[in-house]
Structure formats: structure tokens, C-alpha cells
mmCIF file of C-alpha atoms in Angstrom:
data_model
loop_
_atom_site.group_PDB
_atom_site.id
_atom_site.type_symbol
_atom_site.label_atom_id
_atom_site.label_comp_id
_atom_site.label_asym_id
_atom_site.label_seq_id
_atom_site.Cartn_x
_atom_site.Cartn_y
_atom_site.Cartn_z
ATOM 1 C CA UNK A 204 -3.053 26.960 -111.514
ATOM 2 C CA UNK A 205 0.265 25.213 -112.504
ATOM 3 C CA UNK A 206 3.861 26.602 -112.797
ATOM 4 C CA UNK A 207 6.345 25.402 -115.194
ATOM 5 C CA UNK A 208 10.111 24.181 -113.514
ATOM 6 C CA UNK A 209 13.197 26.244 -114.811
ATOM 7 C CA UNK A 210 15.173 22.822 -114.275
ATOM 8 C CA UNK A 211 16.851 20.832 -116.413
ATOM 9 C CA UNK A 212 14.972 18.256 -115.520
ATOM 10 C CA UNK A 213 11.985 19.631 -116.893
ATOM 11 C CA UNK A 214 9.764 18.857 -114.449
ATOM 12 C CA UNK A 215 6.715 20.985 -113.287
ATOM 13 C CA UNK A 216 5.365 22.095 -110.019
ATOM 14 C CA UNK A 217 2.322 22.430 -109.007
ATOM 15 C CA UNK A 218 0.759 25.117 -107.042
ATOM 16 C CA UNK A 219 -2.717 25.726 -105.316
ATOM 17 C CA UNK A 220 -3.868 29.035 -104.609
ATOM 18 C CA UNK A 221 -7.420 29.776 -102.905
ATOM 19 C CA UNK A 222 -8.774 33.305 -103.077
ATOM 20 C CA UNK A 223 -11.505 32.790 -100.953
ATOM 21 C CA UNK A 224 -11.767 34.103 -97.733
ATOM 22 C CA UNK A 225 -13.320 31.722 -95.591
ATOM 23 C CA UNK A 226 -9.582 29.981 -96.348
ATOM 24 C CA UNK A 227 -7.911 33.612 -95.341
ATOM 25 C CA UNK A 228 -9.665 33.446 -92.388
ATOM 26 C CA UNK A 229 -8.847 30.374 -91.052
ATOM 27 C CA UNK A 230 -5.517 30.437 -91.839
ATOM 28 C CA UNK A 231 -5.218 33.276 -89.933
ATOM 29 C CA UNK A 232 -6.633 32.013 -86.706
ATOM 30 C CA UNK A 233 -4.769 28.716 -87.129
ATOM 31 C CA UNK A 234 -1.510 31.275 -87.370
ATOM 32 C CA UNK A 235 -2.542 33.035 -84.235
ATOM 33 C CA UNK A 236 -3.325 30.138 -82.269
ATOM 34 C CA UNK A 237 -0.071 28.450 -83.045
ATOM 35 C CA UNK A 238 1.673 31.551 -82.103
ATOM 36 C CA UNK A 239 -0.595 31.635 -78.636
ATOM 37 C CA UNK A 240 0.476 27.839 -78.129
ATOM 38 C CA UNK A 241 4.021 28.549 -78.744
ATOM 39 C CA UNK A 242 4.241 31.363 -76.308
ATOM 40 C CA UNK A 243 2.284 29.330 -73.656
ATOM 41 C CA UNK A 244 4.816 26.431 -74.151
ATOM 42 C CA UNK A 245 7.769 29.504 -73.851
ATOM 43 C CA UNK A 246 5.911 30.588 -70.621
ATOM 44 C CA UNK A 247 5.916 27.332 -69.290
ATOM 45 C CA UNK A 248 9.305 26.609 -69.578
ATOM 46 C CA UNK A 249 10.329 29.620 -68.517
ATOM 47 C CA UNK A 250 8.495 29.639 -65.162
ATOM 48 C CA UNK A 251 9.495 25.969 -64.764
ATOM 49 C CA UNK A 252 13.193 26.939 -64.976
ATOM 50 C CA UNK A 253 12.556 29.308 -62.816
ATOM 51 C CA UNK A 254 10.769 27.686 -60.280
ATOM 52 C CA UNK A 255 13.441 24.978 -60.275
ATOM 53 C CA UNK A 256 15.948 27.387 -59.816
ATOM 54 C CA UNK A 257 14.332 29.093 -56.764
ATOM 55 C CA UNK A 258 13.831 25.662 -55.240
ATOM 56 C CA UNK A 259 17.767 24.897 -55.983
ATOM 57 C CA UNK A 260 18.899 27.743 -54.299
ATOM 58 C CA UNK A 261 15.982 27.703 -51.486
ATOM 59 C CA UNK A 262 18.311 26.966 -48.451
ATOM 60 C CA UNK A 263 21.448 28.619 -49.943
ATOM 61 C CA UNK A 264 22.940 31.851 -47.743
ATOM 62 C CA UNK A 265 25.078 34.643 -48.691
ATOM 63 C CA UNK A 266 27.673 35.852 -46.403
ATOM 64 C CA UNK A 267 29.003 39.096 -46.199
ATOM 65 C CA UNK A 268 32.038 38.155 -48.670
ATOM 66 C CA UNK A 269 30.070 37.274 -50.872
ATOM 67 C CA UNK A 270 29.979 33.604 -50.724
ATOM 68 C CA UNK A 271 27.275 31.161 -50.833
ATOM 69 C CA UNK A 272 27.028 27.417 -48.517
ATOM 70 C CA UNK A 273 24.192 25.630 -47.400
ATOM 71 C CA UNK A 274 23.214 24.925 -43.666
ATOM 72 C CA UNK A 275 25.590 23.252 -41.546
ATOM 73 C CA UNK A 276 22.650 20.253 -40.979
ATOM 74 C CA UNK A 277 22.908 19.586 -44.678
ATOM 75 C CA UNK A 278 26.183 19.672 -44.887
ATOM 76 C CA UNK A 279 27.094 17.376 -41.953
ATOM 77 C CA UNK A 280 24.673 15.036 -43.597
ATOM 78 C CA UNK A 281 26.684 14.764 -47.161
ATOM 79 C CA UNK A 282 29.605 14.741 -44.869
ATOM 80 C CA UNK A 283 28.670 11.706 -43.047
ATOM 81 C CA UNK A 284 27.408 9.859 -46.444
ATOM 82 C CA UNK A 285 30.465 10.788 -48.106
ATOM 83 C CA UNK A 286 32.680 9.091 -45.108
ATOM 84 C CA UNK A 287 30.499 6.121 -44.720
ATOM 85 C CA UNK A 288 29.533 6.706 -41.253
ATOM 86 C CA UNK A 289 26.449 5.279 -39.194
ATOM 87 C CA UNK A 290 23.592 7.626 -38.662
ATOM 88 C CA UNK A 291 23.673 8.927 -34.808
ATOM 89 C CA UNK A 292 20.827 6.266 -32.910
ATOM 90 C CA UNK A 293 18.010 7.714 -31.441
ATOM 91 C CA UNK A 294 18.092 9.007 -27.465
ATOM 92 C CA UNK A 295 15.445 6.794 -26.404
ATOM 93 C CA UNK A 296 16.964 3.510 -28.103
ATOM 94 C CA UNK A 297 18.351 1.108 -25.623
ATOM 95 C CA UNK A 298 21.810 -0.792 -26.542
ATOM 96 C CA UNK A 299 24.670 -3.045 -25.524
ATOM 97 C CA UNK A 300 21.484 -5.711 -23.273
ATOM 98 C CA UNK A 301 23.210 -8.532 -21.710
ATOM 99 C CA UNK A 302 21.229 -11.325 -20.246
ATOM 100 C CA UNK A 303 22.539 -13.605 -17.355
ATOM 101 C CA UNK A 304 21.514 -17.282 -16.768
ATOM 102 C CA UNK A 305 20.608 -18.181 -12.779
ATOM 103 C CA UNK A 306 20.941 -21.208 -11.025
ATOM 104 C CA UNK A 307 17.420 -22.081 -10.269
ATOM 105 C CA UNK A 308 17.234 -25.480 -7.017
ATOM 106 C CA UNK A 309 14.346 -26.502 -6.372
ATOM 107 C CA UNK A 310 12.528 -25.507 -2.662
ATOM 108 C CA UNK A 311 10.784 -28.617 -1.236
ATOM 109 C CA UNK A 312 7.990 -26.861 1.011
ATOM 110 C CA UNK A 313 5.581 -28.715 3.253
ATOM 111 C CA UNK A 314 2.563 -29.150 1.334
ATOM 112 C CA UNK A 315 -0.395 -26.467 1.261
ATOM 113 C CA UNK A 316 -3.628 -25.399 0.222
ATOM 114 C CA UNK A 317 -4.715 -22.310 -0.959
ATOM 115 C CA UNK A 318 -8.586 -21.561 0.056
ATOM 116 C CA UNK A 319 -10.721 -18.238 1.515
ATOM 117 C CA UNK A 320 -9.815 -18.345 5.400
ATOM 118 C CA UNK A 321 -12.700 -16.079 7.526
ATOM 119 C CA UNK A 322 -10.738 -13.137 9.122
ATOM 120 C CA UNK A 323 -13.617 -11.429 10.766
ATOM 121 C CA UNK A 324 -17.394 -12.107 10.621
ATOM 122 C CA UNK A 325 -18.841 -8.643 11.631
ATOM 123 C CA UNK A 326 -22.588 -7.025 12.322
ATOM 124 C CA UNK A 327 -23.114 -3.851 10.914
ATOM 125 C CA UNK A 328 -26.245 -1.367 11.401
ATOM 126 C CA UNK A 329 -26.755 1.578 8.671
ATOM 127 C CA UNK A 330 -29.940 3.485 8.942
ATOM 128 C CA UNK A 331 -31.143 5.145 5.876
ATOM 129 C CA UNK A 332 -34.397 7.683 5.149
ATOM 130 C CA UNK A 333 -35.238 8.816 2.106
ATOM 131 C CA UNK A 334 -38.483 10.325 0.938
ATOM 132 C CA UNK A 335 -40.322 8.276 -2.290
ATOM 133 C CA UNK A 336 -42.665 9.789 -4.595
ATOM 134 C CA UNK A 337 -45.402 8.145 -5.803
ATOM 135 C CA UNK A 338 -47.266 8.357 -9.015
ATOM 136 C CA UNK A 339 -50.659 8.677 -8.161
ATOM 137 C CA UNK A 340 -51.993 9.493 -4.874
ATOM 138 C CA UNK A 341 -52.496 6.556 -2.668
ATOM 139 C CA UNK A 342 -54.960 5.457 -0.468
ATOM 140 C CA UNK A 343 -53.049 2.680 1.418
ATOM 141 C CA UNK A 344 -50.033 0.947 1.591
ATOM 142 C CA UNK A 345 -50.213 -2.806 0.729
ATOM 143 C CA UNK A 346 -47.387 -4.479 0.965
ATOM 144 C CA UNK A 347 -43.488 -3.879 0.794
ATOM 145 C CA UNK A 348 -40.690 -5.996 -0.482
ATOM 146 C CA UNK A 349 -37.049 -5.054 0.218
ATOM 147 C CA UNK A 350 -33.465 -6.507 -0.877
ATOM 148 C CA UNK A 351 -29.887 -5.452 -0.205
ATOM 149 C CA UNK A 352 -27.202 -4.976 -3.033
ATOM 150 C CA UNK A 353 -23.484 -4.476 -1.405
ATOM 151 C CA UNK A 354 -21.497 -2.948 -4.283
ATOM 152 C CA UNK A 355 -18.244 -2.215 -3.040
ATOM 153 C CA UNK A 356 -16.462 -3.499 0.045
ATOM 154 C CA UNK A 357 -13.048 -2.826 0.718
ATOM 155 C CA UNK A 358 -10.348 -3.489 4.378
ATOM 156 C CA UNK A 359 -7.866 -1.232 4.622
ATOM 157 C CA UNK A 360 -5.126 -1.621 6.926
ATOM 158 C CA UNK A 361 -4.740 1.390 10.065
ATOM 159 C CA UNK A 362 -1.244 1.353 12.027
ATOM 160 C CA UNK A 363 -2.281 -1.491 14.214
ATOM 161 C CA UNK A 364 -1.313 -4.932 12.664
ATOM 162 C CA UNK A 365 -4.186 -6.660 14.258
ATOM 163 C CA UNK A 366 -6.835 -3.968 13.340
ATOM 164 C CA UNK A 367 -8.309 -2.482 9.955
ATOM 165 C CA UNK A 368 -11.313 -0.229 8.617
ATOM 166 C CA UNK A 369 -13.992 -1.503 5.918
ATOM 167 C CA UNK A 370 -15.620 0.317 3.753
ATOM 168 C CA UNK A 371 -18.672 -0.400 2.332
ATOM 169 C CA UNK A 372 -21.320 1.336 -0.062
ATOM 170 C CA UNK A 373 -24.657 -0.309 -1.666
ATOM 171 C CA UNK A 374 -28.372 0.393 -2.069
ATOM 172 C CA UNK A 375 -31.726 -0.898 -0.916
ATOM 173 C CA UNK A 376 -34.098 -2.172 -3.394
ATOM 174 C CA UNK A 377 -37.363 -1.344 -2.188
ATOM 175 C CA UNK A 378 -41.074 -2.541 -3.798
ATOM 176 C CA UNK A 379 -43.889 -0.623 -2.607
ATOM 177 C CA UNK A 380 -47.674 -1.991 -3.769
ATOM 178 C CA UNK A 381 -50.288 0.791 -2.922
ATOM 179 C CA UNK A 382 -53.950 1.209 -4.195
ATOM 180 C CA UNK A 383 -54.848 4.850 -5.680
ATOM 181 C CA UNK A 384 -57.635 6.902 -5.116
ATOM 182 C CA UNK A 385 -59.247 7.544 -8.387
ATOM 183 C CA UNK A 386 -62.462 8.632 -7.455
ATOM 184 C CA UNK A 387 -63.892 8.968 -3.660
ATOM 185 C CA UNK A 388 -67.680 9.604 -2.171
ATOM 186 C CA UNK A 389 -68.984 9.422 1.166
ATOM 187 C CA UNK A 390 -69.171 5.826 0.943
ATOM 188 C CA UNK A 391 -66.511 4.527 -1.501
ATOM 189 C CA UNK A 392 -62.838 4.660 -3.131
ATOM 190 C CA UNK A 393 -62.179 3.923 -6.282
ATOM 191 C CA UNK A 394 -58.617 3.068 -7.949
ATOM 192 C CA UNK A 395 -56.627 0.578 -8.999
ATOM 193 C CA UNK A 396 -52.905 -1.055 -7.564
ATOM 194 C CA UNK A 397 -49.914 0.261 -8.703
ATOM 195 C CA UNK A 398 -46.143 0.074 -7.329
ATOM 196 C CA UNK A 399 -43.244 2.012 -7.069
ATOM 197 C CA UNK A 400 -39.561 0.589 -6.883
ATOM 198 C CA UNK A 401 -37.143 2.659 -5.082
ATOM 199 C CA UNK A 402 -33.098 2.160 -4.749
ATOM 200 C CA UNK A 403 -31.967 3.600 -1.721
ATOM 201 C CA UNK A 404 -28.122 4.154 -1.423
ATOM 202 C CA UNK A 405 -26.257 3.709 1.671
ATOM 203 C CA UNK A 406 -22.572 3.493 2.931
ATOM 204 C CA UNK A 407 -20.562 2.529 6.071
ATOM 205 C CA UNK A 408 -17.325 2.719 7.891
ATOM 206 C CA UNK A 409 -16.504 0.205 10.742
ATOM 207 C CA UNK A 410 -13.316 -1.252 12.378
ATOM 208 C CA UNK A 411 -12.143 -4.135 13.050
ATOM 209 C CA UNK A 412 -9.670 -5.824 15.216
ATOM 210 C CA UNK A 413 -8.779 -9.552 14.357
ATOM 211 C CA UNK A 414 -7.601 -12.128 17.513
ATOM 212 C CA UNK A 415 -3.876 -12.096 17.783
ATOM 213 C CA UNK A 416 -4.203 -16.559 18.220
ATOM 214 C CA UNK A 417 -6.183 -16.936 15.228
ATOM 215 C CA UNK A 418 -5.815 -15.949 11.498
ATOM 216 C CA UNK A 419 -4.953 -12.806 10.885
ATOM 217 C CA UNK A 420 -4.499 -10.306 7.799
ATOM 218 C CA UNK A 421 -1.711 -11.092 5.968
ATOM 219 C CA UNK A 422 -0.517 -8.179 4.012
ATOM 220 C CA UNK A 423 3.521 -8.079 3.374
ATOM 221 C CA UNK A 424 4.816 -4.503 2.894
ATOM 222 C CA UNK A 425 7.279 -3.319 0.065
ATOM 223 C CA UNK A 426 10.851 -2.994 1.044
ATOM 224 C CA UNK A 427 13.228 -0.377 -0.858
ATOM 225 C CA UNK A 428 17.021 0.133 -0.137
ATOM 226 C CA UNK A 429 20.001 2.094 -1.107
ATOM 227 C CA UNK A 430 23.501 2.710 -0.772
ATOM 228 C CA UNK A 431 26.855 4.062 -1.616
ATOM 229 C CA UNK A 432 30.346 2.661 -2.587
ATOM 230 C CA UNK A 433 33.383 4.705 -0.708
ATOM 231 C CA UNK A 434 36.210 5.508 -2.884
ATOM 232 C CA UNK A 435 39.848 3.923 -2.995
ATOM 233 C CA UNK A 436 40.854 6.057 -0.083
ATOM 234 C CA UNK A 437 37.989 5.280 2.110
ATOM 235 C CA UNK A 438 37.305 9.302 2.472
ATOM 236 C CA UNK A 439 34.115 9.785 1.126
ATOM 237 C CA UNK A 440 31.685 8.734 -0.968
ATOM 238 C CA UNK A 441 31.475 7.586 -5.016
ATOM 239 C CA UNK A 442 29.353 9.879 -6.519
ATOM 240 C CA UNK A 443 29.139 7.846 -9.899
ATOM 241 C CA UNK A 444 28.033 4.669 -8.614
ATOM 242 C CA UNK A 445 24.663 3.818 -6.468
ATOM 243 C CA UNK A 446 23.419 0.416 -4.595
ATOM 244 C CA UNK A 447 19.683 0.517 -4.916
ATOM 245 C CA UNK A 448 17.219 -2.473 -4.330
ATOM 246 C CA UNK A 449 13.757 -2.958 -3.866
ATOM 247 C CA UNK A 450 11.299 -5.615 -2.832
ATOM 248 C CA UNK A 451 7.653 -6.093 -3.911
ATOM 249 C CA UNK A 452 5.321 -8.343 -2.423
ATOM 250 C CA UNK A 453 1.822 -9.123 -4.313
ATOM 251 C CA UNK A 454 -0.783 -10.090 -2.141
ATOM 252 C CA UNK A 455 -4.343 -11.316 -1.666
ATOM 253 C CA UNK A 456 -6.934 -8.607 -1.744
ATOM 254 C CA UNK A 457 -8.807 -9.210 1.428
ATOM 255 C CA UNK A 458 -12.859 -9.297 -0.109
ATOM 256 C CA UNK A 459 -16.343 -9.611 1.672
ATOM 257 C CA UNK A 460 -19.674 -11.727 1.686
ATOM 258 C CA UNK A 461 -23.116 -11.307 2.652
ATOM 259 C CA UNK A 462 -24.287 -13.558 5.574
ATOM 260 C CA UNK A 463 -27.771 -11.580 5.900
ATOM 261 C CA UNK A 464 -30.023 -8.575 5.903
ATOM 262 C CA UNK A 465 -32.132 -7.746 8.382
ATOM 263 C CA UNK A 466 -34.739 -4.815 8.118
ATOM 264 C CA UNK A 467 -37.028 -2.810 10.562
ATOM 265 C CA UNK A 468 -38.754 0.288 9.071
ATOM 266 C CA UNK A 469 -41.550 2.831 9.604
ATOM 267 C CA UNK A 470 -43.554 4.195 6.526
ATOM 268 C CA UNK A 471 -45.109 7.382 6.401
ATOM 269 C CA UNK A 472 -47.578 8.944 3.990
ATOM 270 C CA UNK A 473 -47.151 12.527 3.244
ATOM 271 C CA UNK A 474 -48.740 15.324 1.644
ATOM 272 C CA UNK A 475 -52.380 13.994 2.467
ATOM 273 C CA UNK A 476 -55.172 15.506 0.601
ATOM 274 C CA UNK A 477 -58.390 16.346 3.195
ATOM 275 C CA UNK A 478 -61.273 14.861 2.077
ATOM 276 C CA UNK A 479 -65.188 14.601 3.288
ATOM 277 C CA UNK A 480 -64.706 10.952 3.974
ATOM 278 C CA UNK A 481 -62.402 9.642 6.636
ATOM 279 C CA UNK A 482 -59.831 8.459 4.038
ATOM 280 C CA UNK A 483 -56.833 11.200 3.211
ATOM 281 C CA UNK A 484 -54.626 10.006 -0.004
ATOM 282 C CA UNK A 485 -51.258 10.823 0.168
ATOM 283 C CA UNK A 486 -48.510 11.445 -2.815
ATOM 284 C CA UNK A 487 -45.417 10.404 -1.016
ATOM 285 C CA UNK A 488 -44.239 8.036 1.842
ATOM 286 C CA UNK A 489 -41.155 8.844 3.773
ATOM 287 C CA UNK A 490 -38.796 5.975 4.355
ATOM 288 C CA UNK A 491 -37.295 5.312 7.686
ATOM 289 C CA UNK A 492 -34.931 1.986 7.534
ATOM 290 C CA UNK A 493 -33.041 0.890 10.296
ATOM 291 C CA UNK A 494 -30.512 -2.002 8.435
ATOM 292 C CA UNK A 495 -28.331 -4.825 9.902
ATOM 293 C CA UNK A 496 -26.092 -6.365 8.021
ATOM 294 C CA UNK A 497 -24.180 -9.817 8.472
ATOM 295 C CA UNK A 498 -20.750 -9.716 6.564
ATOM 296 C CA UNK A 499 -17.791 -12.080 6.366
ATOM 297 C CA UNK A 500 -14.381 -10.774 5.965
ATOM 298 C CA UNK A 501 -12.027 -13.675 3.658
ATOM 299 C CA UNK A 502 -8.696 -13.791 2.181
ATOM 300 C CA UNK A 503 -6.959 -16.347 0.365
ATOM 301 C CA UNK A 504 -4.015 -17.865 2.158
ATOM 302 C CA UNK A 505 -1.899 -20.897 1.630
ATOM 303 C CA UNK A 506 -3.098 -23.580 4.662
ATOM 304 C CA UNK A 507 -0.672 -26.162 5.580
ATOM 305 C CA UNK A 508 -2.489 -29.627 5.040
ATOM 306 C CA UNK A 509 -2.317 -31.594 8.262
ATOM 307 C CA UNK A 510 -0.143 -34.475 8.258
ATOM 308 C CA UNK A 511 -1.894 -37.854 8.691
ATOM 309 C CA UNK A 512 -0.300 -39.659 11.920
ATOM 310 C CA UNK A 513 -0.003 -43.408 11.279
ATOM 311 C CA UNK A 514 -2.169 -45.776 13.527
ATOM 312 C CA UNK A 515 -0.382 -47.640 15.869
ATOM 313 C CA UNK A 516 1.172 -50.868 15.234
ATOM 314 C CA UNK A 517 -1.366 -54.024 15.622
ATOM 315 C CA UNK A 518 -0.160 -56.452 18.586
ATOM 316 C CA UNK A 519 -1.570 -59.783 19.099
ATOM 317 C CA UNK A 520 -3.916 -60.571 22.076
ATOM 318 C CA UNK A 521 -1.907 -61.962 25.357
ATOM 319 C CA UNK A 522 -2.350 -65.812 25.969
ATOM 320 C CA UNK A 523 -1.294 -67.910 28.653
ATOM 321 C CA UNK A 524 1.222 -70.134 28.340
#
């Protein structure tokens, strides 16, 4: 439908007007949901102000006057980065390090070698028993095979200079071949060979006392001082100031070796089934080892190399004149 301008231009306007309701209709919910979106976006700015506003005046406090600061940490803070001052350092920062040069000469010493020098060579017995189970019960032992392992063997010094304790730990290895009885009769035994390998642990404790002529343990204890400065009228003490000194010495751990092992044992089969044949199988053999070991006690030291005497000087044969 169009409308006719009042102007003087004489111009006309056109207008559209829908009387269907599917148009109504929409036009209304377009209305409401522009008027739900605007009140969101309202919402939204409201509770942003206001969230901004609670985190603005978060750390603020009200005295009883009436008047409102902020915490003294904040404060001192601005303070400082309004007056250009340095941060305070941290406690555990170290500051102000001076370094000194030394004089170093050099020490002409007589010449040495450093090599393993025997301290002790020592013979120590250990008896173990132990009790080995087998896996199937056994008719016989065939043969057994044994081997030492020394895992840990360590001097310490006692309050004598010229005598010390080692200590010393390990196990035996032991390989025992033994034929089963599978199936017996009056006449017979059946089985196969099987073996069983056993560690056996063991440990010791034995002194020793080296010659005072020959070489000796050479262990150099720590040395620790202290003192105190008097003051200017020789009264009493400084209370401010300390002397302290100290003196560490790093030596050679003292170590061992193994010269030997020597075994004697006695083997014997328990819990024995009865049979009607002579032979009684057994499911376990207890273990009765008498041990000696052969062990060397070294250190490294520094030697002095002996000094080569010159020959003596070559004189002519006498002749008559």
C-alpha cells in the first residue's frame, strides 16, 4: 500500500504492511529476544563492575574513624618504588667475596712411588652350618664343588697405633650333584642326577697387630683448633671475634685380597625315608664347613725409590817399572 508525501517536494513514501501472522509472530520473538540479549549484556556489565570493584577494594581496611589504607606491605612497596630504592636481598644470598692470590714455591721432594705395600698377611678360620634342602629325595651324594666370595672387607683402627680389627662378610658357593630315588625294589633304584647350588653366608672379626720395624698403617688424624683475641686492656676476652682452624687429612683406604680358601666339611643326609631295601633316601643334607681363609692386608703408600750408588772409579792394573 503506498502513502502520498505532504511535502513540497512532492515526493511519496512508501510503506509495507503485512497482516499475516506468521510475520506477528516472529516479530514478536525477535522483540523478546533482543530485549533478553540486552538485559544479559546489562547483567554482565553490571556484575563485571562489580566484581572489579570488590577486587579493587579486596585488601582495603576501615578504621574506626572511618578511614580507609591498604596494608602496610603494600604500602612500603609503592614507597620504595616511588623513592627508587633497591629491593631488600635475600637472607641466604652471600655478598661483598674477596679472593686473595698466594705465593705458591715449588717443594723439591726426593722422588717416590706410589704402589699397594702388604701390611699384614693373616689366616683366618670361620666355620659355617647350614641345613640345604633338596628337591627330590636323594639316594647318594656324588660329588661337591665349593668357592668363596669375600664381599666386604674393611680395617679399622683400635687405640693401639700398631694394631687394628677387620671385618669381613661373604658367602660360600656350594654345588651339590646327587642321584634321586624315583622308584626302588628289593633289587634296584631308579632316578636320575640332579644338583642343588647353595650360598652360604658367613662373617668374621679378627685383630691384628702390625711389626713396629716394618710398614705400618698409615692413617693421619684430623686436627681442629680454636681461640680467642683479648681485648685492648688485656682483661678478658673478645666476644665478637674467634680464631678457629682445622686440618683434614685424606687418606688411603686400607683394602684386602684373597690368597686362598681352604675347606674341610662333613655332609649329612637328613630326614631318611625307611625302606625294605638297605638304601634310605633322604630330602636334606646338613652342612658342616670348617673354612680357612688366606687374606692380604694392602694400602697404597708413596715408597721412596732407592738411589742408585755409582760404581767405583776404574783404576788401571799395577805394572812394574
Amino acid at each position: 500500500m503506498g502513502k502520498q508525501n505532504d511535502s513540497k517536494e512532492g515526493k511519496f513514501i512508501v510503506e509495507y504492511f503485512c497482516n499475516d501472522d506468521k510475520h506477528k509472530h516472529k516479530d514478536k520473538h525477535e522483540h523478546k529476544d533482543k530485549h533478553k540479549h540486552e538485559h544479559e549484556y546489562k547483567f554482565k556489565l553490571e556484575h563485571e563492575h562489580k566484581h572489579e570493584h570488590e577486587h579493587k577494594h579486596k585488601f582495603e581496611c576501615k578504621c574506626g574513624n572511618g578511614y580507609k589504607h591498604k596494608p602496610d606491605k603494600e604500602f612500603s612497596i609503592k614507597t620504595e618504588q616511588e623513592l627508587g630504592k633497591k629491593p631488600v636481598p635475600h637472607s641466604c644470598a652471600v655478598e661483598n667475596v674477596r679472593v686473595f692470590s698466594s705465593s705458591l714455591e715449588a717443594t723439591t721432594f726426593p722422588k717416590t712411588i706410589k704402589v699397594p705395600v702388604t701390611l699384614a698377611e693373616i689366616s683366618v678360620v670361620v666355620c659355617v652350618e647350614a641345613n640345604v634342602q633338596l628337591e627330590k629325595p636323594a639316594l647318594e651324594i656324588i660329588r661337591t664343588w665349593k668357592s668363596v666370595i669375600l664381599e666386604q672387607c674393611e680395617l679399622v683402627p683400635t687405640f693401639n697405633p700398631y694394631a687394628a680389627k677387620l671385618f669381613g662378610s661373604g658367602f660360600i658357593r656350594k654345588n651339590i650333584e646327587y642321584a634321586t630315588a624315583d622308584h626302588m625294589s628289593d633289587s634296584a633304584v631308579c632316578g636320575d642326577i640332579r644338583h642343588v647350588s647353595a650360598l652360604l653366608p658367613f662373617d668374621f672379626c679378627v685383630g691384628i697387630t702390625f711389626p713396629t720395624s716394618g710398614p705400618s698403617l698409615q692413617l693421619t688424624p684430623d686436627v681442629s683448633s680454636s681461640g680467642e683475641l683479648g681485648n685492648k686492656a688485656g682483661t678478658a676476652a673478645q666476644l665478637n671475634m674467634g680464631l678457629f682452624g682445622n686440618r683434614q687429612v685424606y687418606n688411603e683406604k686400607p683394602y684386602c685380597e684373597l690368597v686362598y680358601s681352604e675347606f674341610t666339611e662333613l655332609d649329612i643326609g637328613q630326614g631318611s625315608k625307611k625302606g625294605k631295601s638297605v638304601e634310605q633316601p633322604f630330602s636334606s643334607v646338613r652342612e658342616k664347613i670348617v673354612l680357612n681363609l688366606g687374606l692380604k692386608v694392602l694400602q697404597d703408600q708413596q715408597v721412596p725409590l732407592p738411589v742408585p750408588t755409582p760404581p767405583p772409579p776404574h783404576k788401571p792394573p799395577f805394572t812394574c817399572k
